[in-house]
Structures are given as C-alpha cells and as structure tokens.
mmCIF file of C-alpha atoms in Angstrom:
data_model
loop_
_atom_site.group_PDB
_atom_site.id
_atom_site.type_symbol
_atom_site.label_atom_id
_atom_site.label_comp_id
_atom_site.label_asym_id
_atom_site.label_seq_id
_atom_site.Cartn_x
_atom_site.Cartn_y
_atom_site.Cartn_z
ATOM 1 C CA MET A 143 -129.920 82.227 23.568
ATOM 2 C CA GLN A 144 -130.979 85.461 21.916
ATOM 3 C CA LYS A 145 -128.008 87.647 21.065
ATOM 4 C CA ARG A 146 -127.904 91.429 21.070
ATOM 5 C CA ALA A 147 -126.373 93.633 18.388
ATOM 6 C CA LEU A 148 -123.309 95.438 19.778
ATOM 7 C CA GLY A 149 -123.878 98.882 18.354
ATOM 8 C CA ARG A 150 -122.691 99.168 14.757
ATOM 9 C CA THR A 151 -119.808 96.692 15.148
ATOM 10 C CA GLY A 152 -121.546 93.848 13.364
ATOM 11 C CA LEU A 153 -120.938 91.693 16.438
ATOM 12 C CA SER A 154 -123.780 89.968 18.279
ATOM 13 C CA ILE A 155 -123.290 89.086 21.915
ATOM 14 C CA ALA A 156 -125.152 87.230 24.640
ATOM 15 C CA PRO A 157 -126.715 89.372 27.409
ATOM 16 C CA VAL A 158 -123.859 88.786 29.898
ATOM 17 C CA VAL A 159 -120.110 89.092 29.235
ATOM 18 C CA PHE A 160 -117.567 87.121 31.273
ATOM 19 C CA GLY A 161 -115.081 89.383 33.044
ATOM 20 C CA GLY A 162 -111.662 87.838 32.536
ATOM 21 C CA ASN A 163 -109.858 89.953 35.135
ATOM 22 C CA VAL A 164 -110.028 86.966 37.506
ATOM 23 C CA PHE A 165 -108.078 84.614 35.225
ATOM 24 C CA GLY A 166 -104.652 84.009 36.712
ATOM 25 C CA TRP A 167 -105.602 86.007 39.809
ATOM 26 C CA THR A 168 -108.460 84.570 41.875
ATOM 27 C CA ALA A 169 -109.088 81.765 39.369
ATOM 28 C CA ASP A 170 -106.180 79.500 38.446
ATOM 29 C CA GLU A 171 -105.758 78.035 34.984
ATOM 30 C CA LYS A 172 -107.823 74.880 35.532
ATOM 31 C CA THR A 173 -110.626 76.767 37.213
ATOM 32 C CA SER A 174 -110.581 79.354 34.427
ATOM 33 C CA PHE A 175 -110.906 76.631 31.808
ATOM 34 C CA ASP A 176 -113.820 75.044 33.682
ATOM 35 C CA LEU A 177 -115.568 78.407 33.993
ATOM 36 C CA LEU A 178 -115.166 79.241 30.322
ATOM 37 C CA ASP A 179 -116.335 75.781 29.247
ATOM 38 C CA ARG A 180 -119.495 76.086 31.316
ATOM 39 C CA PHE A 181 -120.133 79.684 30.215
ATOM 40 C CA PHE A 182 -119.933 78.808 26.527
ATOM 41 C CA ASP A 183 -121.844 75.552 26.984
ATOM 42 C CA ALA A 184 -124.683 77.663 28.379
ATOM 43 C CA GLY A 185 -124.836 79.697 25.159
ATOM 44 C CA PHE A 186 -122.801 82.772 26.105
ATOM 45 C CA ASN A 187 -120.082 83.934 23.738
ATOM 46 C CA THR A 188 -118.091 86.968 24.942
ATOM 47 C CA ILE A 189 -115.023 87.381 27.171
ATOM 48 C CA ASP A 190 -113.621 90.713 28.341
ATOM 49 C CA THR A 191 -109.970 91.122 29.308
ATOM 50 C CA ALA A 192 -107.072 93.623 29.020
ATOM 51 C CA ASP A 193 -103.340 93.558 28.426
ATOM 52 C CA VAL A 194 -102.773 94.851 31.975
ATOM 53 C CA TYR A 195 -104.708 92.058 33.763
ATOM 54 C CA SER A 196 -103.464 91.094 36.389
ATOM 55 C CA ALA A 197 -100.445 93.351 36.916
ATOM 56 C CA TRP A 198 -101.736 94.375 40.364
ATOM 57 C CA VAL A 199 -100.864 90.938 41.787
ATOM 58 C CA ASP A 200 -97.421 90.491 43.341
ATOM 59 C CA GLY A 201 -95.159 88.744 40.855
ATOM 60 C CA HIS A 202 -97.420 89.430 37.863
ATOM 61 C CA LYS A 203 -96.508 91.733 35.001
ATOM 62 C CA GLY A 204 -99.801 91.935 33.083
ATOM 63 C CA GLY A 205 -101.026 89.655 30.312
ATOM 64 C CA GLU A 206 -101.783 86.726 32.615
ATOM 65 C CA SER A 207 -105.497 86.812 31.781
ATOM 66 C CA GLU A 208 -104.916 86.963 28.025
ATOM 67 C CA THR A 209 -102.461 84.067 28.300
ATOM 68 C CA ILE A 210 -105.010 81.828 30.022
ATOM 69 C CA ILE A 211 -107.690 82.744 27.474
ATOM 70 C CA GLY A 212 -105.221 81.916 24.702
ATOM 71 C CA LYS A 213 -104.504 78.507 26.203
ATOM 72 C CA TRP A 214 -108.235 77.871 26.514
ATOM 73 C CA LEU A 215 -108.813 78.803 22.885
ATOM 74 C CA LYS A 216 -105.960 76.547 21.800
ATOM 75 C CA ARG A 217 -107.708 73.542 23.348
ATOM 76 C CA GLY A 218 -110.232 73.877 20.550
ATOM 77 C CA ALA A 219 -113.324 72.945 22.550
ATOM 78 C CA PHE A 220 -115.033 75.927 20.927
ATOM 79 C CA ALA A 221 -114.281 77.263 17.462
ATOM 80 C CA ARG A 222 -112.461 80.600 17.441
ATOM 81 C CA ASP A 223 -115.229 82.243 15.428
ATOM 82 C CA LYS A 224 -117.755 81.313 18.124
ATOM 83 C CA ALA A 225 -115.913 83.335 20.770
ATOM 84 C CA ILE A 226 -115.925 87.128 20.859
ATOM 85 C CA ILE A 227 -112.751 88.355 22.520
ATOM 86 C CA VAL A 228 -112.607 91.876 23.932
ATOM 87 C CA THR A 229 -109.286 93.249 25.139
ATOM 88 C CA LYS A 230 -107.916 96.674 25.944
ATOM 89 C CA VAL A 231 -104.817 98.818 25.563
ATOM 90 C CA GLY A 232 -103.485 101.958 27.212
ATOM 91 C CA PHE A 233 -103.761 101.478 30.964
ATOM 92 C CA ASP A 234 -100.555 102.361 32.807
ATOM 93 C CA ASN A 235 -98.750 99.288 34.080
ATOM 94 C CA ASP A 236 -96.913 99.286 37.404
ATOM 95 C CA GLY A 237 -96.314 103.017 37.269
ATOM 96 C CA THR A 238 -95.059 102.889 33.702
ATOM 97 C CA LYS A 239 -97.029 105.009 31.243
ATOM 98 C CA THR A 240 -98.223 103.121 28.204
ATOM 99 C CA GLY A 241 -100.994 105.299 26.840
ATOM 100 C CA LEU A 242 -102.610 105.495 23.422
ATOM 101 C CA SER A 243 -99.792 106.605 21.136
ATOM 102 C CA ALA A 244 -99.655 104.939 17.739
ATOM 103 C CA LYS A 245 -96.274 103.448 18.599
ATOM 104 C CA TRP A 246 -97.522 101.837 21.791
ATOM 105 C CA ILE A 247 -100.782 100.577 20.280
ATOM 106 C CA GLU A 248 -98.907 98.885 17.441
ATOM 107 C CA GLN A 249 -96.570 97.245 19.948
ATOM 108 C CA ALA A 250 -99.266 96.303 22.450
ATOM 109 C CA VAL A 251 -101.584 94.649 19.951
ATOM 110 C CA GLU A 252 -98.847 92.241 18.912
ATOM 111 C CA GLY A 253 -98.364 91.218 22.537
ATOM 112 C CA SER A 254 -102.078 90.673 23.007
ATOM 113 C CA LEU A 255 -102.388 88.651 19.800
ATOM 114 C CA LYS A 256 -99.474 86.456 20.824
ATOM 115 C CA ARG A 257 -100.809 85.821 24.321
ATOM 116 C CA LEU A 258 -104.313 85.132 23.018
ATOM 117 C CA GLY A 259 -102.931 82.799 20.355
ATOM 118 C CA THR A 260 -105.101 84.319 17.653
ATOM 119 C CA ASP A 261 -104.584 86.427 14.547
ATOM 120 C CA TYR A 262 -107.406 88.867 15.280
ATOM 121 C CA ILE A 263 -109.152 90.578 18.195
ATOM 122 C CA ASP A 264 -112.902 91.004 17.878
ATOM 123 C CA LEU A 265 -113.127 94.232 19.868
ATOM 124 C CA TYR A 266 -110.152 96.394 20.856
ATOM 125 C CA LEU A 267 -110.754 99.126 23.422
ATOM 126 C CA ALA A 268 -108.853 102.196 24.507
ATOM 127 C CA HIS A 269 -108.715 101.411 28.227
ATOM 128 C CA LYS A 270 -108.830 105.029 29.361
ATOM 129 C CA PRO A 271 -108.361 108.483 27.801
ATOM 130 C CA ASP A 272 -104.831 109.702 27.133
ATOM 131 C CA ILE A 273 -104.766 113.483 27.266
ATOM 132 C CA GLU A 274 -101.162 113.551 26.035
ATOM 133 C CA VAL A 275 -101.981 111.943 22.676
ATOM 134 C CA PRO A 276 -104.262 113.503 20.040
ATOM 135 C CA ILE A 277 -107.355 111.380 19.546
ATOM 136 C CA GLU A 278 -106.683 111.455 15.794
ATOM 137 C CA GLU A 279 -103.385 109.619 16.332
ATOM 138 C CA THR A 280 -105.118 106.918 18.354
ATOM 139 C CA LEU A 281 -107.916 106.462 15.814
ATOM 140 C CA GLU A 282 -105.427 106.357 12.938
ATOM 141 C CA ALA A 283 -103.507 103.584 14.705
ATOM 142 C CA PHE A 284 -106.715 101.615 15.232
ATOM 143 C CA SER A 285 -107.638 102.207 11.588
ATOM 144 C CA ARG A 286 -104.383 100.650 10.398
ATOM 145 C CA LEU A 287 -104.950 97.624 12.612
ATOM 146 C CA LYS A 288 -108.448 97.199 11.177
ATOM 147 C CA ASP A 289 -107.077 97.438 7.638
ATOM 148 C CA GLN A 290 -104.521 94.761 8.531
ATOM 149 C CA GLY A 291 -107.258 92.480 9.866
ATOM 150 C CA LYS A 292 -105.783 92.406 13.358
ATOM 151 C CA ILE A 293 -108.875 93.918 14.986
ATOM 152 C CA ARG A 294 -112.519 93.857 13.901
ATOM 153 C CA ALA A 295 -114.059 96.704 15.891
ATOM 154 C CA ILE A 296 -112.961 99.440 18.289
ATOM 155 C CA GLY A 297 -114.293 101.176 21.358
ATOM 156 C CA CYS A 298 -113.287 102.924 24.541
ATOM 157 C CA SER A 299 -113.528 102.504 28.294
ATOM 158 C CA ASN A 300 -113.835 105.078 31.079
ATOM 159 C CA TYR A 301 -114.508 107.995 28.706
ATOM 160 C CA GLU A 302 -116.665 110.931 29.762
ATOM 161 C CA ALA A 303 -119.402 112.184 27.428
ATOM 162 C CA SER A 304 -117.279 115.115 26.242
ATOM 163 C CA GLU A 305 -114.327 112.821 25.481
ATOM 164 C CA LEU A 306 -116.478 110.354 23.575
ATOM 165 C CA GLN A 307 -118.103 113.184 21.615
ATOM 166 C CA ALA A 308 -114.682 114.608 20.735
ATOM 167 C CA SER A 309 -113.614 111.210 19.404
ATOM 168 C CA LEU A 310 -116.769 110.939 17.293
ATOM 169 C CA ASP A 311 -116.214 114.438 15.913
ATOM 170 C CA ALA A 312 -112.602 113.627 15.021
ATOM 171 C CA ALA A 313 -113.586 110.378 13.309
ATOM 172 C CA ALA A 314 -116.248 112.096 11.230
ATOM 173 C CA ARG A 315 -113.997 115.016 10.322
ATOM 174 C CA ASP A 316 -110.984 112.938 9.293
ATOM 175 C CA GLY A 317 -112.712 109.895 7.825
ATOM 176 C CA LEU A 318 -111.473 107.577 10.571
ATOM 177 C CA PRO A 319 -113.215 104.642 12.246
ATOM 178 C CA ARG A 320 -115.140 105.728 15.309
ATOM 179 C CA PHE A 321 -115.498 104.169 18.732
ATOM 180 C CA ASP A 322 -118.560 101.944 18.360
ATOM 181 C CA VAL A 323 -118.532 100.588 21.927
ATOM 182 C CA LEU A 324 -118.282 102.156 25.366
ATOM 183 C CA GLN A 325 -117.274 100.322 28.531
ATOM 184 C CA PRO A 326 -118.311 102.338 31.612
ATOM 185 C CA GLU A 327 -118.636 101.420 35.272
ATOM 186 C CA TYR A 328 -122.307 100.822 36.035
ATOM 187 C CA ASN A 329 -124.323 98.967 38.650
ATOM 188 C CA LEU A 330 -127.206 99.497 41.054
ATOM 189 C CA TYR A 331 -124.977 101.452 43.418
ATOM 190 C CA THR A 332 -122.833 103.373 40.914
ATOM 191 C CA ARG A 333 -125.221 104.898 38.391
ATOM 192 C CA GLU A 334 -123.992 108.438 37.802
ATOM 193 C CA ARG A 335 -121.044 107.342 35.651
ATOM 194 C CA PHE A 336 -123.359 106.186 32.874
ATOM 195 C CA GLU A 337 -126.844 107.578 33.359
ATOM 196 C CA GLY A 338 -127.240 111.044 31.882
ATOM 197 C CA LEU A 339 -125.250 112.660 29.100
ATOM 198 C CA ILE A 340 -123.118 109.696 28.112
ATOM 199 C CA ARG A 341 -126.035 107.268 28.032
ATOM 200 C CA ASP A 342 -127.982 109.730 25.898
ATOM 201 C CA LEU A 343 -125.028 110.029 23.529
ATOM 202 C CA CYS A 344 -124.684 106.260 23.205
ATOM 203 C CA LEU A 345 -128.395 105.894 22.454
ATOM 204 C CA ALA A 346 -128.331 108.698 19.891
ATOM 205 C CA GLU A 347 -125.221 107.374 18.127
ATOM 206 C CA ASP A 348 -126.079 103.658 18.358
ATOM 207 C CA ILE A 349 -122.988 102.912 20.425
ATOM 208 C CA GLY A 350 -122.909 99.495 22.068
ATOM 209 C CA VAL A 351 -122.345 99.440 25.824
ATOM 210 C CA ILE A 352 -120.749 96.638 27.821
ATOM 211 C CA SER A 353 -120.562 97.900 31.386
ATOM 212 C CA TYR A 354 -118.199 96.666 34.083
ATOM 213 C CA TYR A 355 -118.500 96.150 37.857
ATOM 214 C CA ALA A 356 -122.070 94.840 37.511
ATOM 215 C CA LEU A 357 -121.707 93.344 40.989
ATOM 216 C CA ALA A 358 -119.839 96.303 42.513
ATOM 217 C CA ALA A 359 -116.704 94.271 43.271
ATOM 218 C CA GLY A 360 -118.881 91.511 44.737
ATOM 219 C CA PHE A 361 -120.877 93.725 47.093
ATOM 220 C CA LEU A 362 -124.167 93.161 45.245
ATOM 221 C CA THR A 363 -123.914 89.398 45.749
ATOM 222 C CA GLY A 364 -125.022 90.082 49.325
ATOM 223 C CA LYS A 365 -121.961 88.381 50.741
ATOM 224 C CA TYR A 366 -120.685 91.533 52.427
ATOM 225 C CA ARG A 367 -123.062 93.213 54.877
ATOM 226 C CA ALA A 368 -120.615 94.466 57.498
ATOM 227 C CA LYS A 369 -116.970 95.583 57.576
ATOM 228 C CA ALA A 370 -115.998 92.296 59.185
ATOM 229 C CA ASP A 371 -117.294 90.406 56.137
ATOM 230 C CA THR A 372 -114.735 92.113 53.901
ATOM 231 C CA GLU A 373 -111.666 90.954 55.832
ATOM 232 C CA GLY A 374 -109.450 88.826 53.620
ATOM 233 C CA ALA A 375 -111.532 89.485 50.500
ATOM 234 C CA ALA A 376 -109.504 90.041 47.332
ATOM 235 C CA ARG A 377 -111.458 93.233 46.638
ATOM 236 C CA SER A 378 -111.908 94.423 50.215
ATOM 237 C CA TYR A 379 -110.421 97.788 49.237
ATOM 238 C CA ARG A 380 -113.503 98.417 47.064
ATOM 239 C CA VAL A 381 -116.272 96.543 48.836
ATOM 240 C CA GLY A 382 -116.042 98.686 51.966
ATOM 241 C CA ASP A 383 -117.004 101.760 49.927
ATOM 242 C CA TYR A 384 -120.512 100.401 49.443
ATOM 243 C CA LEU A 385 -121.251 99.590 53.078
ATOM 244 C CA ASP A 386 -123.457 102.548 53.907
ATOM 245 C CA THR A 387 -127.170 103.150 54.406
ATOM 246 C CA ARG A 388 -127.858 103.303 50.689
ATOM 247 C CA GLY A 389 -125.839 100.190 49.967
ATOM 248 C CA LEU A 390 -127.659 98.167 52.610
ATOM 249 C CA ALA A 391 -131.016 99.384 51.294
ATOM 250 C CA ILE A 392 -130.032 98.148 47.838
ATOM 251 C CA LEU A 393 -129.132 94.755 49.274
ATOM 252 C CA GLY A 394 -132.537 94.627 50.932
ATOM 253 C CA ALA A 395 -134.271 95.258 47.621
ATOM 254 C CA LEU A 396 -132.119 92.626 45.917
ATOM 255 C CA ASP A 397 -133.018 90.125 48.649
ATOM 256 C CA GLN A 398 -136.714 90.797 48.072
ATOM 257 C CA VAL A 399 -136.587 90.417 44.293
ATOM 258 C CA ALA A 400 -134.351 87.359 44.565
ATOM 259 C CA ALA A 401 -136.940 85.726 46.826
ATOM 260 C CA GLU A 402 -139.708 86.607 44.374
ATOM 261 C CA THR A 403 -137.823 85.158 41.395
ATOM 262 C CA GLY A 404 -136.249 82.173 43.128
ATOM 263 C CA THR A 405 -132.779 83.371 42.176
ATOM 264 C CA SER A 406 -129.972 85.190 44.018
ATOM 265 C CA PRO A 407 -129.105 88.846 44.677
ATOM 266 C CA ALA A 408 -126.209 88.523 42.211
ATOM 267 C CA THR A 409 -128.491 87.249 39.467
ATOM 268 C CA VAL A 410 -130.975 90.053 40.048
ATOM 269 C CA ALA A 411 -128.248 92.715 40.140
ATOM 270 C CA ILE A 412 -126.832 91.582 36.792
ATOM 271 C CA ALA A 413 -130.276 91.201 35.210
ATOM 272 C CA TRP A 414 -131.157 94.752 36.303
ATOM 273 C CA VAL A 415 -128.122 96.143 34.437
ATOM 274 C CA ALA A 416 -128.912 94.045 31.365
ATOM 275 C CA ALA A 417 -132.428 95.525 31.301
ATOM 276 C CA ARG A 418 -131.334 99.168 31.516
ATOM 277 C CA PRO A 419 -131.736 101.546 28.552
ATOM 278 C CA GLY A 420 -128.579 101.803 26.490
ATOM 279 C CA ILE A 421 -126.937 98.674 27.912
ATOM 280 C CA THR A 422 -126.032 95.894 25.499
ATOM 281 C CA ALA A 423 -124.629 93.562 28.160
ATOM 282 C CA PRO A 424 -123.057 93.841 31.613
ATOM 283 C CA ILE A 425 -119.685 92.315 32.416
ATOM 284 C CA ALA A 426 -119.502 90.072 35.481
ATOM 285 C CA SER A 427 -116.929 87.591 36.725
ATOM 286 C CA ALA A 428 -116.964 84.413 38.761
ATOM 287 C CA THR A 429 -114.279 82.358 40.446
ATOM 288 C CA SER A 430 -116.240 79.139 40.979
ATOM 289 C CA LEU A 431 -118.831 77.162 39.074
ATOM 290 C CA GLY A 432 -121.337 77.960 41.801
ATOM 291 C CA GLN A 433 -120.849 81.686 41.308
ATOM 292 C CA LEU A 434 -121.032 81.233 37.556
ATOM 293 C CA GLU A 435 -124.556 79.871 37.808
ATOM 294 C CA SER A 436 -125.682 83.305 39.011
ATOM 295 C CA LEU A 437 -124.314 84.852 35.806
ATOM 296 C CA ILE A 438 -125.957 82.214 33.646
ATOM 297 C CA ALA A 439 -129.288 82.670 35.405
ATOM 298 C CA ALA A 440 -129.039 86.445 34.916
ATOM 299 C CA GLY A 441 -128.913 85.973 31.170
ATOM 300 C CA GLN A 442 -132.262 84.209 31.328
ATOM 301 C CA LEU A 443 -134.079 86.270 33.988
ATOM 302 C CA VAL A 444 -136.743 88.756 32.911
ATOM 303 C CA LEU A 445 -137.649 91.131 35.720
ATOM 304 C CA THR A 446 -141.188 92.520 35.935
ATOM 305 C CA ASP A 447 -141.907 96.209 35.580
ATOM 306 C CA ALA A 448 -142.714 96.365 39.293
ATOM 307 C CA GLN A 449 -139.434 94.698 40.221
ATOM 308 C CA LEU A 450 -137.450 97.006 37.972
ATOM 309 C CA ALA A 451 -139.221 100.039 39.409
ATOM 310 C CA HIS A 452 -138.477 98.926 42.968
ATOM 311 C CA LEU A 453 -134.791 98.439 42.201
ATOM 312 C CA ASN A 454 -134.618 101.730 40.321
ATOM 313 C CA ASP A 455 -136.140 103.616 43.239
ATOM 314 C CA VAL A 456 -133.942 102.146 45.943
ATOM 315 C CA GLY A 457 -130.775 102.733 43.918
ATOM 316 C CA THR A 458 -131.318 106.446 43.371
#
C-alpha cells in the first residue's frame, strides 16, 4: 500500500488511520486485538489514541485505550517499528484540568509510555489549546522529550488557524520544534472547521493533517436515518445533530456513489476525506471486523472527478 508523507515529520502513513477511542469502550480487548491484526495485515500502519480515552465511560479513568494498544504491541505480531502510534496530552479528565504545562506534559508522557509498553511515541499531540499556558512553555517541554528520544514528532489537535500560526511563530522565534501535524474535525457534513484559513496554512507550511470524525460519529455509515435509529447508540448524543435536510441529502449522495463503486456509504465517506486537499489521512474507527472492511476498502478506493464533485456539491 502506498504511504503518504506526514508533513515534515519523516513519518509515512497509510491513507486511513485507525481511531483507537473505541478500544476498551465499544470494543473489548479481544475484539480490539482482532481489529488491529486485520488492519495491519491489510497494510495499514497507524493508530490514533489519547491519554484520556475512555474516561467518559462509567468506571473508567482514562488510559484504557493506550493500555489495550500496549498489550497488543507486546504480543509481538507486528514489530514496534512497523506501527506508528499517535497519542495526545492535555484534555481535561473528569473535570480535572490537566492542560499543557511543562510539568503536566512531563508527567503525562511517562504514563502514556508505560501504558503503551514502549520507550517512544511516534507522534505526540497537544489535544487542545491551553490559554493558561504560554505556547513557548509547551513547545519547550515537547523539545525536551524529543531530545530524550521519548517522542519522535509533535503536533496539535483542535487548534484554530490563529492558534496554529502563533505556535509556528513562537517556534521560529525561539528555535523550538514546531507543530508538524494538525488533527481537526472534518467530514462531509462538518467542513468549516478545516476548509479555509487553517487548510491554507497547513498547505503553505507543509503540515500533515490527520482528521477525526471521518464518519461523523457513525452517521455517514447510513445506519442512522431517523431519530428512532439512534436510540441505544453509543454516540446517539452526536448522531442526532446530523439528522437534518442537509444530512439526509449527503446520505443520498453517499448511497449513489456507493452503488456506483460497489462499496458502502462508509467507505465512500472516508475515501472522500482522504482525497481532499491538505488531508494526509482521515481517522476512522470500527468495532467489528465487518465494519473494519469499510475502512480497508476506503484506503483502496479512488473516486472519479464526477463522484468527488457530486459529493462536494451536496456537502456544501
């Protein structure tokens, strides 16, 4: 499978990233192992997680996803250097502020390394901006971790264009490593959070982009077409937001292109993101081997110009 350069990080990734938020939540340990085995067997190589996954589940405290990934790595079915592990720091946990202070980053990375059972993290992301901590302090902390060999590359998630530009300016001014990767929310329904100023900045600065919510919390699979369909769904609190005239029109376009390509709406939705300007690879998750096949197929699907234009038009 042809890999894509992830900005200036030196990392090369397959065109779809596995979203590890489901590990220990809607996918138990055995299922998670099976999913990861199949994903890597198919030629994909990147997993995205965070130290806070899955603290939102009753009885969880965060770190469950990293722990399962660490156990999977320990099995040794795939060499550590064949897997690119992305994790994040700085998202508040259960009402407790963590943030991006140097002290917290230095503490949090040790926890992530221990749970992952590895001595380095391929890509370490600031999970969200922290307005209470100078960006220079955050970048200096990341710089020390890079010098120590604990992380290979750094990036950020959920940053606005002005925040990303400020971080680039600070890095250049103070001789610090810059954020080389952005992780924004982006899919056929939610486009305004990436398209525009921040996409232009990423293209101009050669910043890699791995976007999340490629399937809009499962809505773009086509499984949810009425409020009643969302009852009992793990992400029902999000899926209902997409059930409007525009959302249903997008599903109709996905149905059409899926029929034309002999795939599924989920596959088409992910492939559309992967084909967008500025995107290195979308993040998508699966909780069964059947769902995973849609992700695998997306990494191999090339949409025609006409199909891309149709999807672009209906999503605007």
